[in-house]
Amino acid sequence: MTSTSVLEGYRKAITALCAKVAVFIRSQVDLVQQNDIEVKDENSLVSFVDKEAERLIVEALTQLTPEAGFITEEDTEDQRNKALTWIIDPLDGTTNFLMGIPHFSISIALIEDGVTTLGIVYEVMLDIAYTAIKGVGAWEGKRPLQLRPTDNINEAIIVTGFPYRRGLNIDASLEVLKFCVVHCRGIRRLGSAALDLAYVAAGKVDLYYENALNIWDLAAGALLITEAGGIVTDYHNSQNYLKNGSIIGGSAAFHKEIISVIQKAHQI
Ligand code: IPD
Ligand code: CA
Ligand code: CA
């Protein structure tokens, strides 16, 4: 495993890298045109901005760790059989970006022999870095992160998202949503899974759940939550969220309550 002091160096270097890539992404907010948008899959959009951001990140990380592999959303690189692997979503919340909604992020995680040891989620429009090192802690800038200390579900703000594939698990999704609308203080669909997880870690919201996600949406944000004292599992209450793409992250009390609703609704 990479030592804490080396991970600390990566954390600083990647925070600076994200700040640079964020300048590029912000410079394109008003320039990106309707005909720059490509539809990758049902409701899944991409533009040259995602691709150029990914190119900048991969180039810099190749210099930082020439021995590492990559799993990246826009397929710049795909080398999975290395001891160190960078997991990259260069622009999480592409639909928001393309619509001019100022809520999107860059997500970068380092996985070592299957364990996430470093996670960075960078909120592009606000220049905020949410970072975590496994076993050491999680921070927003320099402020250590902690989940919001409440265990009353009536006071919870829940964040979720819905699969791009229209109608996937729709009845189960609506059942869980109904529970949250009836029992919780509020519910949000913010549109960037990585940032949703970071907001839970930072105590800005209380719990996040979603399914049909990819490893690059989740790897960095999940580490932020566990390092901020929270619980992260998949819908089966196991640790396989990076493989199967379903996730619930929050405090132990809220996780317990919402996973039972999710499992009942999804007949797990
Ligand atoms: C998407 C966002 C969104 C989530 C989608 C993801 P993208 O990532 O994280 O919040 O609901 O499932 O695919 O496409 O904007 O990188
Ligand atoms: Ca994404
Ligand atoms: Ca993306």
Tab-separated table of C-alpha atoms and ligand atoms in Angstrom:
chain	number	residue	atom	x	y	z
A	1	MET	CA	0.000	0.000	0.000
A	2	THR	CA	1.141	3.531	-0.699
A	3	SER	CA	2.320	5.270	2.485
A	4	THR	CA	0.233	8.027	4.054
A	5	SER	CA	2.882	10.646	3.344
A	6	VAL	CA	2.929	9.760	-0.371
A	7	LEU	CA	-0.898	9.778	-0.468
A	8	GLU	CA	-0.790	13.188	1.212
A	9	GLY	CA	1.460	14.399	-1.634
A	10	TYR	CA	-0.964	12.975	-4.235
A	11	ARG	CA	-3.881	14.660	-2.437
A	12	LYS	CA	-2.202	18.067	-2.718
A	13	ALA	CA	-1.073	17.543	-6.331
A	14	ILE	CA	-4.511	16.347	-7.456
A	15	THR	CA	-6.326	19.168	-5.674
A	16	ALA	CA	-4.124	21.618	-7.644
A	17	LEU	CA	-4.751	19.624	-10.842
A	18	CYS	CA	-8.528	19.751	-10.293
A	19	ALA	CA	-8.360	23.519	-9.738
A	20	LYS	CA	-6.643	23.827	-13.134
A	21	VAL	CA	-9.101	21.527	-14.920
A	22	ALA	CA	-11.977	23.412	-13.251
A	23	VAL	CA	-10.726	26.654	-14.848
A	24	PHE	CA	-10.988	24.932	-18.246
A	25	ILE	CA	-14.480	23.504	-17.543
A	26	ARG	CA	-15.775	26.862	-16.269
A	27	SER	CA	-14.389	28.609	-19.353
A	28	GLN	CA	-16.641	26.395	-21.490
A	29	VAL	CA	-19.924	26.842	-19.591
A	30	ASP	CA	-21.234	29.582	-21.880
A	31	LEU	CA	-19.488	28.329	-25.022
A	32	VAL	CA	-20.748	24.782	-25.315
A	33	GLN	CA	-23.385	24.560	-28.061
A	34	GLN	CA	-26.308	22.261	-28.693
A	35	ASN	CA	-24.436	20.556	-31.542
A	36	ASP	CA	-21.435	19.838	-29.268
A	37	ILE	CA	-23.625	17.391	-27.341
A	38	GLU	CA	-23.343	13.680	-28.112
A	39	VAL	CA	-25.813	11.106	-26.795
A	40	LYS	CA	-23.730	8.130	-25.592
A	41	ASP	CA	-26.611	6.057	-24.363
A	42	GLU	CA	-30.231	6.639	-23.365
A	43	ASN	CA	-30.199	10.076	-21.641
A	44	SER	CA	-26.404	9.882	-21.138
A	45	LEU	CA	-24.744	12.952	-22.634
A	46	VAL	CA	-21.130	13.923	-23.299
A	47	SER	CA	-19.276	16.799	-24.987
A	48	PHE	CA	-15.711	17.693	-25.954
A	49	VAL	CA	-15.436	19.334	-22.514
A	50	ASP	CA	-15.711	15.974	-20.686
A	51	LYS	CA	-13.163	14.479	-23.089
A	52	GLU	CA	-10.655	17.328	-22.864
A	53	ALA	CA	-10.961	17.420	-19.047
A	54	GLU	CA	-10.250	13.686	-18.982
A	55	ARG	CA	-7.242	14.091	-21.292
A	56	LEU	CA	-5.760	16.765	-18.989
A	57	ILE	CA	-6.275	14.583	-15.901
A	58	VAL	CA	-4.867	11.409	-17.441
A	59	GLU	CA	-1.832	13.262	-18.771
A	60	ALA	CA	-1.026	14.718	-15.328
A	61	LEU	CA	-1.648	11.461	-13.435
A	62	THR	CA	0.529	9.523	-15.884
A	63	GLN	CA	3.390	11.825	-14.941
A	64	LEU	CA	2.610	11.533	-11.219
A	65	THR	CA	2.389	7.701	-11.192
A	66	PRO	CA	3.749	6.166	-14.435
A	67	GLU	CA	3.164	2.686	-12.971
A	68	ALA	CA	-0.604	3.146	-12.454
A	69	GLY	CA	-3.539	2.041	-14.610
A	70	PHE	CA	-6.773	3.906	-15.313
A	71	ILE	CA	-10.506	3.344	-15.468
A	72	THR	CA	-12.022	6.487	-16.982
A	73	GLU	CA	-15.566	7.333	-18.013
A	74	GLU	CA	-14.692	8.689	-21.443
A	75	ASP	CA	-12.401	5.787	-22.312
A	76	THR	CA	-9.165	7.721	-22.712
A	77	GLU	CA	-7.530	4.836	-20.961
A	78	ASP	CA	-8.595	1.459	-19.703
A	79	GLN	CA	-5.860	-0.476	-17.962
A	80	ARG	CA	-7.328	-2.477	-15.111
A	81	ASN	CA	-4.633	-5.014	-14.286
A	82	LYS	CA	-2.287	-2.792	-12.304
A	83	ALA	CA	-1.709	-2.704	-8.543
A	84	LEU	CA	-2.581	1.043	-8.599
A	85	THR	CA	-5.598	2.230	-10.583
A	86	TRP	CA	-6.944	5.755	-10.987
A	87	ILE	CA	-10.741	5.889	-11.296
A	88	ILE	CA	-11.807	9.081	-13.062
A	89	ASP	CA	-15.037	10.861	-13.874
A	90	PRO	CA	-13.763	14.089	-15.474
A	91	LEU	CA	-17.170	15.777	-15.292
A	92	ASP	CA	-19.833	14.283	-13.048
A	93	GLY	CA	-23.129	16.029	-13.663
A	94	THR	CA	-22.721	16.482	-17.418
A	95	THR	CA	-26.435	17.114	-17.943
A	96	ASN	CA	-26.303	19.969	-15.407
A	97	PHE	CA	-23.179	21.368	-17.118
A	98	LEU	CA	-24.762	21.258	-20.574
A	99	MET	CA	-27.977	22.885	-19.334
A	100	GLY	CA	-26.107	25.662	-17.500
A	101	ILE	CA	-27.045	24.394	-14.028
A	102	PRO	CA	-23.969	25.226	-11.907
A	103	HIS	CA	-23.682	21.926	-10.053
A	104	PHE	CA	-21.085	19.427	-11.286
A	105	SER	CA	-17.796	17.953	-10.174
A	106	ILE	CA	-14.577	16.152	-11.012
A	107	SER	CA	-14.145	12.790	-9.276
A	108	ILE	CA	-10.786	11.036	-8.903
A	109	ALA	CA	-10.032	7.986	-6.733
A	110	LEU	CA	-7.015	5.753	-6.286
A	111	ILE	CA	-7.664	2.031	-5.846
A	112	GLU	CA	-4.869	-0.224	-4.607
A	113	ASP	CA	-5.457	-3.961	-4.863
A	114	GLY	CA	-9.207	-3.395	-4.668
A	115	VAL	CA	-9.135	-0.873	-1.781
A	116	THR	CA	-9.845	2.845	-2.288
A	117	THR	CA	-7.052	4.733	-0.534
A	118	LEU	CA	-7.537	8.273	-1.868
A	119	GLY	CA	-10.620	10.172	-3.021
A	120	ILE	CA	-11.089	13.678	-4.373
A	121	VAL	CA	-14.374	15.251	-5.435
A	122	TYR	CA	-13.937	18.793	-6.732
A	123	GLU	CA	-16.934	21.128	-6.944
A	124	VAL	CA	-16.101	22.991	-10.130
A	125	MET	CA	-18.165	26.178	-9.833
A	126	LEU	CA	-17.286	26.817	-6.177
A	127	ASP	CA	-13.650	25.659	-6.282
A	128	ILE	CA	-14.193	23.394	-3.274
A	129	ALA	CA	-12.075	20.250	-2.854
A	130	TYR	CA	-13.543	17.387	-0.829
A	131	THR	CA	-10.692	14.957	-0.152
A	132	ALA	CA	-10.102	11.769	1.844
A	133	ILE	CA	-7.235	9.443	2.660
A	134	LYS	CA	-8.148	5.968	3.915
A	135	GLY	CA	-7.574	5.621	7.652
A	136	VAL	CA	-6.530	9.267	8.028
A	137	GLY	CA	-9.629	11.401	7.464
A	138	ALA	CA	-11.703	13.519	5.105
A	139	TRP	CA	-11.654	17.281	4.557
A	140	GLU	CA	-13.458	20.125	2.803
A	141	GLY	CA	-10.462	22.303	2.000
A	142	LYS	CA	-8.705	22.164	5.384
A	143	ARG	CA	-11.843	21.545	7.489
A	144	PRO	CA	-12.158	17.942	8.743
A	145	LEU	CA	-15.441	16.397	7.619
A	146	GLN	CA	-18.072	14.858	9.830
A	147	LEU	CA	-21.592	13.738	9.079
A	148	ARG	CA	-24.411	15.853	10.493
A	149	PRO	CA	-25.133	14.594	14.030
A	150	THR	CA	-28.834	13.843	13.850
A	151	ASP	CA	-30.566	10.478	14.013
A	152	ASN	CA	-34.163	11.642	13.707
A	153	ILE	CA	-35.415	10.630	10.256
A	154	ASN	CA	-38.011	13.442	10.374
A	155	GLU	CA	-35.109	15.917	10.209
A	156	ALA	CA	-33.212	14.175	7.414
A	157	ILE	CA	-32.464	15.672	4.007
A	158	ILE	CA	-32.180	12.779	1.564
A	159	VAL	CA	-30.503	12.934	-1.855
A	160	THR	CA	-31.132	10.478	-4.647
A	161	GLY	CA	-30.984	10.096	-8.398
A	162	PHE	CA	-32.755	8.047	-11.040
A	163	PRO	CA	-31.274	5.719	-13.666
A	164	TYR	CA	-30.817	7.218	-17.140
A	165	ARG	CA	-32.651	4.166	-18.512
A	166	ARG	CA	-36.213	5.413	-18.401
A	167	GLY	CA	-38.486	3.417	-16.158
A	168	LEU	CA	-35.827	1.057	-14.714
A	169	ASN	CA	-37.176	-0.229	-11.341
A	170	ILE	CA	-39.720	2.570	-11.446
A	171	ASP	CA	-42.264	1.119	-8.978
A	172	ALA	CA	-39.591	0.306	-6.402
A	173	SER	CA	-38.007	3.768	-6.859
A	174	LEU	CA	-41.346	5.480	-6.346
A	175	GLU	CA	-42.055	3.433	-3.219
A	176	VAL	CA	-38.761	4.523	-1.619
A	177	LEU	CA	-39.347	8.099	-2.751
A	178	LYS	CA	-42.817	8.041	-1.178
A	179	PHE	CA	-41.337	6.930	2.152
A	180	CYS	CA	-38.802	9.784	2.044
A	181	VAL	CA	-41.349	12.419	1.028
A	182	VAL	CA	-43.694	11.343	3.849
A	183	HIS	CA	-41.114	10.772	6.627
A	184	CYS	CA	-38.159	13.080	5.968
A	185	ARG	CA	-37.586	16.830	6.035
A	186	GLY	CA	-36.709	17.071	2.363
A	187	ILE	CA	-35.554	15.246	-0.715
A	188	ARG	CA	-33.202	16.479	-3.478
A	189	ARG	CA	-32.130	15.256	-6.925
A	190	LEU	CA	-28.957	17.274	-7.442
A	191	GLY	CA	-27.514	15.503	-10.516
A	192	SER	CA	-23.903	14.688	-9.601
A	193	ALA	CA	-23.507	11.395	-7.731
A	194	ALA	CA	-19.941	12.178	-6.649
A	195	LEU	CA	-20.997	15.534	-5.206
A	196	ASP	CA	-24.080	13.985	-3.600
A	197	LEU	CA	-21.763	11.662	-1.654
A	198	ALA	CA	-19.419	14.552	-0.776
A	199	TYR	CA	-22.364	16.566	0.574
A	200	VAL	CA	-23.295	13.681	2.893
A	201	ALA	CA	-19.697	13.524	4.152
A	202	ALA	CA	-19.713	17.301	4.696
A	203	GLY	CA	-22.977	17.218	6.668
A	204	LYS	CA	-24.808	19.355	4.072
A	205	VAL	CA	-27.345	16.557	3.537
A	206	ASP	CA	-27.922	13.381	5.525
A	207	LEU	CA	-28.137	10.356	3.227
A	208	TYR	CA	-27.730	9.501	-0.438
A	209	TYR	CA	-29.003	6.453	-2.319
A	210	GLU	CA	-29.090	5.575	-6.016
A	211	ASN	CA	-28.572	2.545	-8.255
A	212	ALA	CA	-27.354	1.751	-11.777
A	213	LEU	CA	-24.205	3.849	-11.257
A	214	ASN	CA	-20.646	3.274	-12.405
A	215	ILE	CA	-17.415	2.900	-10.449
A	216	TRP	CA	-16.248	6.419	-11.458
A	217	ASP	CA	-19.424	7.985	-9.979
A	218	LEU	CA	-18.861	6.357	-6.590
A	219	ALA	CA	-15.285	5.483	-5.679
A	220	ALA	CA	-14.062	8.870	-4.403
A	221	GLY	CA	-17.325	9.934	-2.741
A	222	ALA	CA	-17.792	6.629	-0.897
A	223	LEU	CA	-14.385	7.042	0.778
A	224	LEU	CA	-15.335	10.600	1.800
A	225	ILE	CA	-18.358	9.248	3.692
A	226	THR	CA	-16.585	6.376	5.442
A	227	GLU	CA	-13.724	8.673	6.469
A	228	ALA	CA	-16.261	11.203	7.787
A	229	GLY	CA	-17.719	8.513	10.080
A	230	GLY	CA	-20.573	7.213	7.921
A	231	ILE	CA	-21.686	3.837	6.558
A	232	VAL	CA	-21.655	2.961	2.870
A	233	THR	CA	-23.104	-0.252	1.409
A	234	ASP	CA	-24.888	-1.405	-1.716
A	235	TYR	CA	-28.604	-2.251	-1.710
A	236	HIS	CA	-27.703	-5.800	-0.535
A	237	ASN	CA	-26.026	-4.353	2.557
A	238	SER	CA	-22.654	-5.561	1.280
A	239	GLN	CA	-19.475	-3.727	0.311
A	240	ASN	CA	-19.819	-4.452	-3.424
A	241	TYR	CA	-21.087	-1.005	-4.459
A	242	LEU	CA	-18.162	-0.345	-6.810
A	243	LYS	CA	-19.039	-3.524	-8.706
A	244	ASN	CA	-22.821	-3.511	-8.733
A	245	GLY	CA	-23.478	0.254	-8.822
A	246	SER	CA	-26.108	0.547	-6.097
A	247	ILE	CA	-25.228	2.628	-3.054
A	248	ILE	CA	-26.580	3.947	0.240
A	249	GLY	CA	-24.371	6.279	2.270
A	250	GLY	CA	-25.121	8.108	5.496
A	251	SER	CA	-25.031	7.822	9.281
A	252	ALA	CA	-25.531	4.374	10.834
A	253	ALA	CA	-29.034	5.318	12.040
A	254	PHE	CA	-30.321	6.654	8.691
A	255	HIS	CA	-28.605	3.901	6.722
A	256	LYS	CA	-30.389	1.249	8.803
A	257	GLU	CA	-33.761	2.911	8.324
A	258	ILE	CA	-33.525	3.596	4.577
A	259	ILE	CA	-31.930	0.270	3.602
A	260	SER	CA	-34.881	-1.592	5.081
A	261	VAL	CA	-37.270	0.541	2.967
A	262	ILE	CA	-35.107	0.013	-0.153
A	263	GLN	CA	-34.831	-3.746	0.360
A	264	LYS	CA	-38.565	-4.110	0.860
A	265	ALA	CA	-39.344	-2.015	-2.223
A	266	HIS	CA	-36.767	-3.787	-4.437
A	267	GLN	CA	-37.674	-7.219	-2.968
A	268	ILE	CA	-34.108	-7.912	-1.823
B	1	IPD	C1	-24.354	10.961	-13.742
B	1	IPD	C2	-24.590	11.770	-12.480
B	1	IPD	C3	-26.027	11.640	-12.022
B	1	IPD	C4	-26.441	10.187	-11.857
B	1	IPD	C5	-26.160	9.419	-13.131
B	1	IPD	C6	-24.678	9.525	-13.481
B	1	IPD	P1	-22.560	11.889	-15.514
B	1	IPD	O1	-23.008	11.052	-14.164
B	1	IPD	O2	-23.745	11.349	-11.447
B	1	IPD	O3	-26.260	12.296	-10.805
B	1	IPD	O4	-27.808	10.126	-11.550
B	1	IPD	O5	-26.525	8.076	-12.980
B	1	IPD	O6	-24.395	8.762	-14.635
B	1	IPD	O7	-23.171	11.161	-16.676
B	1	IPD	O8	-23.073	13.252	-15.362
B	1	IPD	O9	-21.090	11.767	-15.434
B	2	CA	CA	-20.789	10.361	-13.586
B	3	CA	CA	-19.146	12.090	-16.434
